[in-house]
mmCIF file of C-alpha atoms in Angstrom:
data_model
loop_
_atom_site.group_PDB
_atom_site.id
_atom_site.type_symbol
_atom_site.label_atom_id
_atom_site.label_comp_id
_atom_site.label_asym_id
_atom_site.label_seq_id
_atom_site.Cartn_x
_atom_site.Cartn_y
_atom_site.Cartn_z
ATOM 1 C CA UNK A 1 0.000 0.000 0.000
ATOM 2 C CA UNK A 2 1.879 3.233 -0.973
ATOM 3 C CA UNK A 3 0.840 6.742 -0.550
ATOM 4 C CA UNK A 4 2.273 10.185 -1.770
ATOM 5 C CA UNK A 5 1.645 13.232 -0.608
ATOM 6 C CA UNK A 6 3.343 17.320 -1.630
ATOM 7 C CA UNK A 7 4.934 19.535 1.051
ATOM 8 C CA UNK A 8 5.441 23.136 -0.055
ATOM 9 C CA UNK A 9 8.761 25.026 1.576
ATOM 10 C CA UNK A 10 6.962 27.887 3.984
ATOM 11 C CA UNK A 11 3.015 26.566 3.525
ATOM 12 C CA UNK A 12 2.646 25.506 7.545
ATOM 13 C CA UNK A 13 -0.880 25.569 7.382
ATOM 14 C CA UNK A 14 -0.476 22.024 5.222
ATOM 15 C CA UNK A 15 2.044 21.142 7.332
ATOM 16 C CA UNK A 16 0.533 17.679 9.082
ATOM 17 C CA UNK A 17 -1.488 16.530 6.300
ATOM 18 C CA UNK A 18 0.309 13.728 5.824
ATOM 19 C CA UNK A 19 1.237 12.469 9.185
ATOM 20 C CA UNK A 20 -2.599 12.836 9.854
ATOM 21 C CA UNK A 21 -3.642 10.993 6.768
ATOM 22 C CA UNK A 22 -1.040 7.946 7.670
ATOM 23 C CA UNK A 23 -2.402 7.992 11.137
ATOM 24 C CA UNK A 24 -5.829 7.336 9.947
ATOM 25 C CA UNK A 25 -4.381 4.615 7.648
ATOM 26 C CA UNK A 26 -2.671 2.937 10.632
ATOM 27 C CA UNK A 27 -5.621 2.766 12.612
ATOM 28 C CA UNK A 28 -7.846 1.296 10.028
ATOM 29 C CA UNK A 29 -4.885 -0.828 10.051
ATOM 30 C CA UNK A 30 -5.255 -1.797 13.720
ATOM 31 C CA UNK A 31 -1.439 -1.196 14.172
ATOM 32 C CA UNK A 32 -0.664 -0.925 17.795
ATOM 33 C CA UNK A 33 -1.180 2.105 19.057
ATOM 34 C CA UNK A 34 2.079 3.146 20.294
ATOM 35 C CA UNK A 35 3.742 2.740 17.177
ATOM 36 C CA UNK A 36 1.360 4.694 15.798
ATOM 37 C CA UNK A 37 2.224 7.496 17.688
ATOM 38 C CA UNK A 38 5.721 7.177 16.964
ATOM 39 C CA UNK A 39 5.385 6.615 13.320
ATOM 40 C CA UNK A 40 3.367 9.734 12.898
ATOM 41 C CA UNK A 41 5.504 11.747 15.735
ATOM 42 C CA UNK A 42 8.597 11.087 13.729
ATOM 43 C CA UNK A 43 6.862 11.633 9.942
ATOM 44 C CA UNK A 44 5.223 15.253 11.480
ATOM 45 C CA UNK A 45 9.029 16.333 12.649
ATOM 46 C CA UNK A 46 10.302 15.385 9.063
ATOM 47 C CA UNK A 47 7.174 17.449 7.458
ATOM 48 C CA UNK A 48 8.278 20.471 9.365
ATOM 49 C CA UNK A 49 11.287 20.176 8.650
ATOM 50 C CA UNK A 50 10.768 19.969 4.783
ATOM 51 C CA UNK A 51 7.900 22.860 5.092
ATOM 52 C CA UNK A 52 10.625 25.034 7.453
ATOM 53 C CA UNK A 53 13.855 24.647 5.468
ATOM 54 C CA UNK A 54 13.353 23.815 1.997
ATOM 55 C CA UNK A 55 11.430 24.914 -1.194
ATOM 56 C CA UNK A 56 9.108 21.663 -2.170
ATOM 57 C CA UNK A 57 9.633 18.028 -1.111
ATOM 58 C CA UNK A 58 7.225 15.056 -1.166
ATOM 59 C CA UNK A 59 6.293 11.984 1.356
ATOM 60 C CA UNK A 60 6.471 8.565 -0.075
ATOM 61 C CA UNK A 61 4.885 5.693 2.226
ATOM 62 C CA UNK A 62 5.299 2.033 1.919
ATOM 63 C CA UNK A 63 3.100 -0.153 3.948
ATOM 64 C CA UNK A 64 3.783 -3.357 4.349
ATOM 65 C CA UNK A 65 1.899 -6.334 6.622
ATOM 66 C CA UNK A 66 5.228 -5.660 9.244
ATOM 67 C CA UNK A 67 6.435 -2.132 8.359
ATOM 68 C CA UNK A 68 6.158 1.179 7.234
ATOM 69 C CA UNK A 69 9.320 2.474 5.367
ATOM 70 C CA UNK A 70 8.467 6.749 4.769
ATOM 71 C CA UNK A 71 10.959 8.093 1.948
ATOM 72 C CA UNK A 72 11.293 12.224 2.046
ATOM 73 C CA UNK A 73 12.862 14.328 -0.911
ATOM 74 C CA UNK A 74 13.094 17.710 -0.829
ATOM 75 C CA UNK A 75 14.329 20.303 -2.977
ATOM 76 C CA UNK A 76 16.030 22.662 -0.337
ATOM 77 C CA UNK A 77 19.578 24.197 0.759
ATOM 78 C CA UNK A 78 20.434 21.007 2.152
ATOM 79 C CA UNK A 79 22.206 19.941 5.701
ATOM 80 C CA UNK A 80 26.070 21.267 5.226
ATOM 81 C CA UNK A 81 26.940 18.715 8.530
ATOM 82 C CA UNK A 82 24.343 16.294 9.372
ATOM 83 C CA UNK A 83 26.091 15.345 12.409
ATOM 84 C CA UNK A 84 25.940 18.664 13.608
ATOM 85 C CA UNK A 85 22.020 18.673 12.894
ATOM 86 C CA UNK A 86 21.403 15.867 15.105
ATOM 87 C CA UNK A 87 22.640 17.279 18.327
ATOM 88 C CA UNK A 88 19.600 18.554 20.215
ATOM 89 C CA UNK A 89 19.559 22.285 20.320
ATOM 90 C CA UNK A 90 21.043 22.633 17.408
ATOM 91 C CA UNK A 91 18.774 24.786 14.583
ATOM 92 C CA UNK A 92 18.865 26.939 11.845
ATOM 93 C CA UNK A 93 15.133 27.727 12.246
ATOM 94 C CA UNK A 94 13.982 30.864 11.166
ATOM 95 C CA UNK A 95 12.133 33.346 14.000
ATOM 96 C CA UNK A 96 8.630 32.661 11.869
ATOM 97 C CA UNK A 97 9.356 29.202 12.520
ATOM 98 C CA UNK A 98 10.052 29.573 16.082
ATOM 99 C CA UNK A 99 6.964 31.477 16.094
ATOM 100 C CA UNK A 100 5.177 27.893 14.967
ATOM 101 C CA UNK A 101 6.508 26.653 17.999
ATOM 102 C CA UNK A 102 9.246 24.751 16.491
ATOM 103 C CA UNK A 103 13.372 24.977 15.352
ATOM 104 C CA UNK A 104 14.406 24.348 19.118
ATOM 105 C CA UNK A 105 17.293 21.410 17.310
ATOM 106 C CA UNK A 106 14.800 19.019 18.852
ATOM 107 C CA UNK A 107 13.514 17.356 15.455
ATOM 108 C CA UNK A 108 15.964 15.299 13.962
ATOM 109 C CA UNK A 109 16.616 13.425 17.017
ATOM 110 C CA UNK A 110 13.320 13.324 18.111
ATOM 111 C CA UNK A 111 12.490 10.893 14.476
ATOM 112 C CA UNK A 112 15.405 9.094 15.224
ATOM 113 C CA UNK A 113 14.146 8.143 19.086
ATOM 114 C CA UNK A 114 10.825 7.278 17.254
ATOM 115 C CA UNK A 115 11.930 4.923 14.298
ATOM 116 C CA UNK A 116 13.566 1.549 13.688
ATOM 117 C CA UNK A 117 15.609 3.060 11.260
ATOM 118 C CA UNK A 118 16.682 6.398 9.995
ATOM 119 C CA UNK A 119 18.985 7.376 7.295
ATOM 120 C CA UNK A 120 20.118 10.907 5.934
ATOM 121 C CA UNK A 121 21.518 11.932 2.631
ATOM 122 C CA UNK A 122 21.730 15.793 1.784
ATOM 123 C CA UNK A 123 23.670 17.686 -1.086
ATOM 124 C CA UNK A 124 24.503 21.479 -0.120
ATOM 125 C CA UNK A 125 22.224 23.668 -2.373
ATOM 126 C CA UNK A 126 20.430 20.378 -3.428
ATOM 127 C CA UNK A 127 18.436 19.050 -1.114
ATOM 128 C CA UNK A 128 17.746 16.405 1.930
ATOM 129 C CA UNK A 129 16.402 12.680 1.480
ATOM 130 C CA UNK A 130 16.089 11.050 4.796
ATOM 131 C CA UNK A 131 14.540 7.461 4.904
ATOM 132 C CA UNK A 132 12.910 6.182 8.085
ATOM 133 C CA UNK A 133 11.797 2.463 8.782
ATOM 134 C CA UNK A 134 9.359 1.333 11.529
ATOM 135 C CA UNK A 135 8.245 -1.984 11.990
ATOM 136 C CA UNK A 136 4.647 -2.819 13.318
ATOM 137 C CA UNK A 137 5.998 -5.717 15.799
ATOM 138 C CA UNK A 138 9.434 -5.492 18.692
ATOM 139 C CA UNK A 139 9.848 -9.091 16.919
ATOM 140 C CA UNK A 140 10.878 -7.923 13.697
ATOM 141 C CA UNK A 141 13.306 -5.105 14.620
ATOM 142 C CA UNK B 1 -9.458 16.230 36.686
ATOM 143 C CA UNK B 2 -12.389 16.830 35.023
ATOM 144 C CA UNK B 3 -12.654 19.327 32.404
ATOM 145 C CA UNK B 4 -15.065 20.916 34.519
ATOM 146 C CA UNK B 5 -13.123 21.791 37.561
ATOM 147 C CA UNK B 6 -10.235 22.851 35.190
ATOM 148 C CA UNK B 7 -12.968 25.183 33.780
ATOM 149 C CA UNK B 8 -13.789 26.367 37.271
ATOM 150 C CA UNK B 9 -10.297 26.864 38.332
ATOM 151 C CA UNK B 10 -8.778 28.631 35.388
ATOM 152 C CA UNK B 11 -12.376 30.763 34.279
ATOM 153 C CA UNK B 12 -11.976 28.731 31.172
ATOM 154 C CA UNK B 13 -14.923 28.427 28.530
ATOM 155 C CA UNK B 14 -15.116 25.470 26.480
ATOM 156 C CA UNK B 15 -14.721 26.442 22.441
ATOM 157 C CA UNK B 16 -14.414 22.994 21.263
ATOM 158 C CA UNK B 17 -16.071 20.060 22.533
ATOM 159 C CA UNK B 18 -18.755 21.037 24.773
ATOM 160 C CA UNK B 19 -20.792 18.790 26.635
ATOM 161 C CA UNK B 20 -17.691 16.694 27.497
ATOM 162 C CA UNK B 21 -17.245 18.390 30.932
ATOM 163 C CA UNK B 22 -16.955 14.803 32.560
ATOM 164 C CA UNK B 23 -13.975 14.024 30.543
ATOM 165 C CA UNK B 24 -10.888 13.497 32.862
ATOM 166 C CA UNK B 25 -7.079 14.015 32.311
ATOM 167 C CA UNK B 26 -4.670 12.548 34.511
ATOM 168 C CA UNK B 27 -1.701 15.360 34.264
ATOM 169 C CA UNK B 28 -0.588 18.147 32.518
ATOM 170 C CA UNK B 29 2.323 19.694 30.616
ATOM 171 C CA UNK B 30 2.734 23.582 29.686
ATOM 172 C CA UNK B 31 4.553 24.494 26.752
ATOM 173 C CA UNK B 32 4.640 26.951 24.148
ATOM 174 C CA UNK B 33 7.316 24.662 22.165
ATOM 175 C CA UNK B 34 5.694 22.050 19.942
ATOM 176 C CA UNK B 35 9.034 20.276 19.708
ATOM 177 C CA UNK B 36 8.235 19.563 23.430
ATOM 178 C CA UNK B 37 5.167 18.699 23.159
ATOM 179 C CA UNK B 38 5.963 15.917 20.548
ATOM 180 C CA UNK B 39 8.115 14.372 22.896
ATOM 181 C CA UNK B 40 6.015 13.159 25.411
ATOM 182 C CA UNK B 41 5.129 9.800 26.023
ATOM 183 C CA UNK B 42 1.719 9.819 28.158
ATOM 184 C CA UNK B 43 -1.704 9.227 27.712
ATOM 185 C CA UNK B 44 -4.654 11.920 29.471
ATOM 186 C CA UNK B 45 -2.345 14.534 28.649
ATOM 187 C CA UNK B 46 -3.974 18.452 29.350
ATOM 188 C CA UNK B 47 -1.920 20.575 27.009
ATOM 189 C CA UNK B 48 -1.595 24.310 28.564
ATOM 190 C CA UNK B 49 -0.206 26.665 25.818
ATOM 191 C CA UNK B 50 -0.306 30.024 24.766
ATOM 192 C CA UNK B 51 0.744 28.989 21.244
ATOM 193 C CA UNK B 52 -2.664 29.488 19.308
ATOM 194 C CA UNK B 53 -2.184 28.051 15.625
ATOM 195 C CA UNK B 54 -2.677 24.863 13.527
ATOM 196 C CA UNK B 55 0.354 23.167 14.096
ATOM 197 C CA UNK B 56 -0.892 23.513 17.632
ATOM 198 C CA UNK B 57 -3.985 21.102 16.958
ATOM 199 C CA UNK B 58 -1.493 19.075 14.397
ATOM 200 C CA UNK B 59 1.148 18.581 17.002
ATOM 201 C CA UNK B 60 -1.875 17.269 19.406
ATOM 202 C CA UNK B 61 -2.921 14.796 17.126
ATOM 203 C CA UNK B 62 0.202 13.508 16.707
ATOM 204 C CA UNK B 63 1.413 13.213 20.210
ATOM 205 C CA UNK B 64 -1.995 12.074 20.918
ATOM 206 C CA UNK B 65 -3.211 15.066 23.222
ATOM 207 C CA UNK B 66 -6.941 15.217 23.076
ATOM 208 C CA UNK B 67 -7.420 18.200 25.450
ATOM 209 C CA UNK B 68 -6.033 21.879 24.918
ATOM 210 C CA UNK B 69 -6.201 24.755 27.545
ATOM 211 C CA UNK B 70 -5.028 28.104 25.600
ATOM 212 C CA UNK B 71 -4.222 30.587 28.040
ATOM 213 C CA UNK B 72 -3.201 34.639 27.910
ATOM 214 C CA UNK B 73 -6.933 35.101 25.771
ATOM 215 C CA UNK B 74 -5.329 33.201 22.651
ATOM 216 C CA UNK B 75 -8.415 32.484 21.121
ATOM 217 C CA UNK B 76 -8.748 29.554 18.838
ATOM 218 C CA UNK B 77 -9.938 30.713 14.948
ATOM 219 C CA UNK B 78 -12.539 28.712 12.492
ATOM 220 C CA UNK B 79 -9.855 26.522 10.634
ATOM 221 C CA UNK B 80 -8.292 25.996 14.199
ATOM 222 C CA UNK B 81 -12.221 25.053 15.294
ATOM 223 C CA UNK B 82 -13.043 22.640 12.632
ATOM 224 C CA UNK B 83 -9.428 20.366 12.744
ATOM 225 C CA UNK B 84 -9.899 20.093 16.530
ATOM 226 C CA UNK B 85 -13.206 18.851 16.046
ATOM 227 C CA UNK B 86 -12.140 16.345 13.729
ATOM 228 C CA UNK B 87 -9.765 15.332 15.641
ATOM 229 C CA UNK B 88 -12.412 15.278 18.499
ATOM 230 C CA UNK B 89 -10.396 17.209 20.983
ATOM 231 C CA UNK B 90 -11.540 19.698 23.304
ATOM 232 C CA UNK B 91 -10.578 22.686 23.134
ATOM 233 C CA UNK B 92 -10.943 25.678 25.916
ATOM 234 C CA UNK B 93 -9.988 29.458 26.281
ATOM 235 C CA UNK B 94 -8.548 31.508 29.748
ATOM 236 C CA UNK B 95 -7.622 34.999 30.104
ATOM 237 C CA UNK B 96 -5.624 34.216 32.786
ATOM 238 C CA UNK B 97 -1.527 33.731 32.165
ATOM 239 C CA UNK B 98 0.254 30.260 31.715
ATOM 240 C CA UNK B 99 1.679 30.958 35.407
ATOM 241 C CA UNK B 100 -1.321 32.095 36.872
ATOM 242 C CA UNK B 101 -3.278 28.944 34.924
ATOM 243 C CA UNK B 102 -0.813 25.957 36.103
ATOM 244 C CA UNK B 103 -0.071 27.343 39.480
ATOM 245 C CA UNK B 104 -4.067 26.845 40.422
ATOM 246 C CA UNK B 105 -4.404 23.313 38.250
ATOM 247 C CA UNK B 106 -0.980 22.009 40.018
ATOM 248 C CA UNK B 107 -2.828 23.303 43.257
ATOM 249 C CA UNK B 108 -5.605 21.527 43.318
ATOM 250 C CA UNK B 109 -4.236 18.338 42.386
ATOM 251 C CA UNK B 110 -3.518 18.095 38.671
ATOM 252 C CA UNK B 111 -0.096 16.094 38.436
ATOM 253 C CA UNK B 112 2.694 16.974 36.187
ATOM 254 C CA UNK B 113 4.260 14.309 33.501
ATOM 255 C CA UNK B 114 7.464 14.463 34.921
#
């Protein structure tokens, strides 16, 4: 079962859509709840981020009987040290998107606390793809 | 606590949800930072915030907060109306400031998460 969905760079009122659509999925689903909430927890940090930093970026979700793999591409300046990025505290939020109530550095390791897997790739004036993995079951991590 | 002592306490009016006054919550956390928020890991959560927008309700869903107290007269608009609802939360409004707001729900009982 695969879904896509758009994120536009700046356009926080959208920002959500997709986590909320997946979490509906899941539920009809009857995945446990708890991984629910920390499937869609880590896929609404990696919306913000796409809708804070870059210019456009989409949401690709695989579901699968044991596991949800959620591919993100954006089109964006990119992470120059992605180390660096996921140290709490660390931002380069703007103030309107402190304003949101986000860009305290608390994002990227918040999705990786919340996933089985998470993987970053990001080109400098290219953009960020960052691949997370949760499976539905502790017996298949 | 039930929605309608926190009501009482805090001279909160219900926006979103009315005719739940029964409802209980079990603690509380106060935060205008959604990055916070979206790190808890509880269930009968009472969100306290000032932060008034739709990433507000959005971060709720997410973290699986189903009750909102905006304080310092933030008042909630239409679009911010109509996703709560969908997301069957309730929502309610106080004049009176975040410190002012916790300091009487801690008080009277209301437990923190941590």
């Amino acid at each position: 079962m695969q879904f896509r969905f758009e994120l536009e760079g700046g356009n926080f009122s959208k920002a959500g859509y997709a986590s909320s659509q997946i979490k509906k999925v899941l539920k009809q689903l009857s995945v446990d709840p708890r991984i629910i909430k920390r499937v869609v927890v880590a896929l609404y940090e990696a919306e913000v981020n796409v809708v804070a930093h870059a210019w456009r970026g989409t949401v690709l979700a695989d579901i699968e009987a044991d596991r949800i793999s959620l591919l993100l591409q954006d089109e964006g300046p990119g992470i120059p040290d992605i180390g660096q990025a996921m140290q709490e505290g660390f931002s380069t939020a703007s103030a309107a998107v402190r304003e949101m109530g986000f860009g305290a550095g608390m994002g990227l390791p918040n999705m990786k606390k919340n996933v089985d897997e998470l993987t970053i790739e990001s080109k400098v004036g290219e953009g960020t793809v960052v691949r997370m993995l949760t499976y539905f079951s502790a017996n298949d991590r | 606590m039930k929605i309608r002592q926190i009501m009482a306490l805090t001279g909160a009016t219900v926006v979103c949800g009315s005719g739940r006054e029964d409802h209980e919550v079990q603690c509380a956390f106060a935060s205008d930072l959604m990055s916070d928020v979206l790190t808890l890991d509880c269930n009968g959560v009472l969100l306290v915030t000032g932060l008034c927008n739709m990433q507000t309700i959005r971060t709720a869903e997410m973290a699986d907060v189903s009750c909102i107290l905006f304080v310092r007269g933030k008042k909630a608009t239409p679009e911010i109306l109509q996703l709560a609802a969908e997301n069957d939360m309730i929502l309610m409004e106080t004049d009176h400031s975040m410190y002012h707001t916790v300091g009487e729900l801690y008080c009277n009982g209301l437990p923190p998460i941590y």
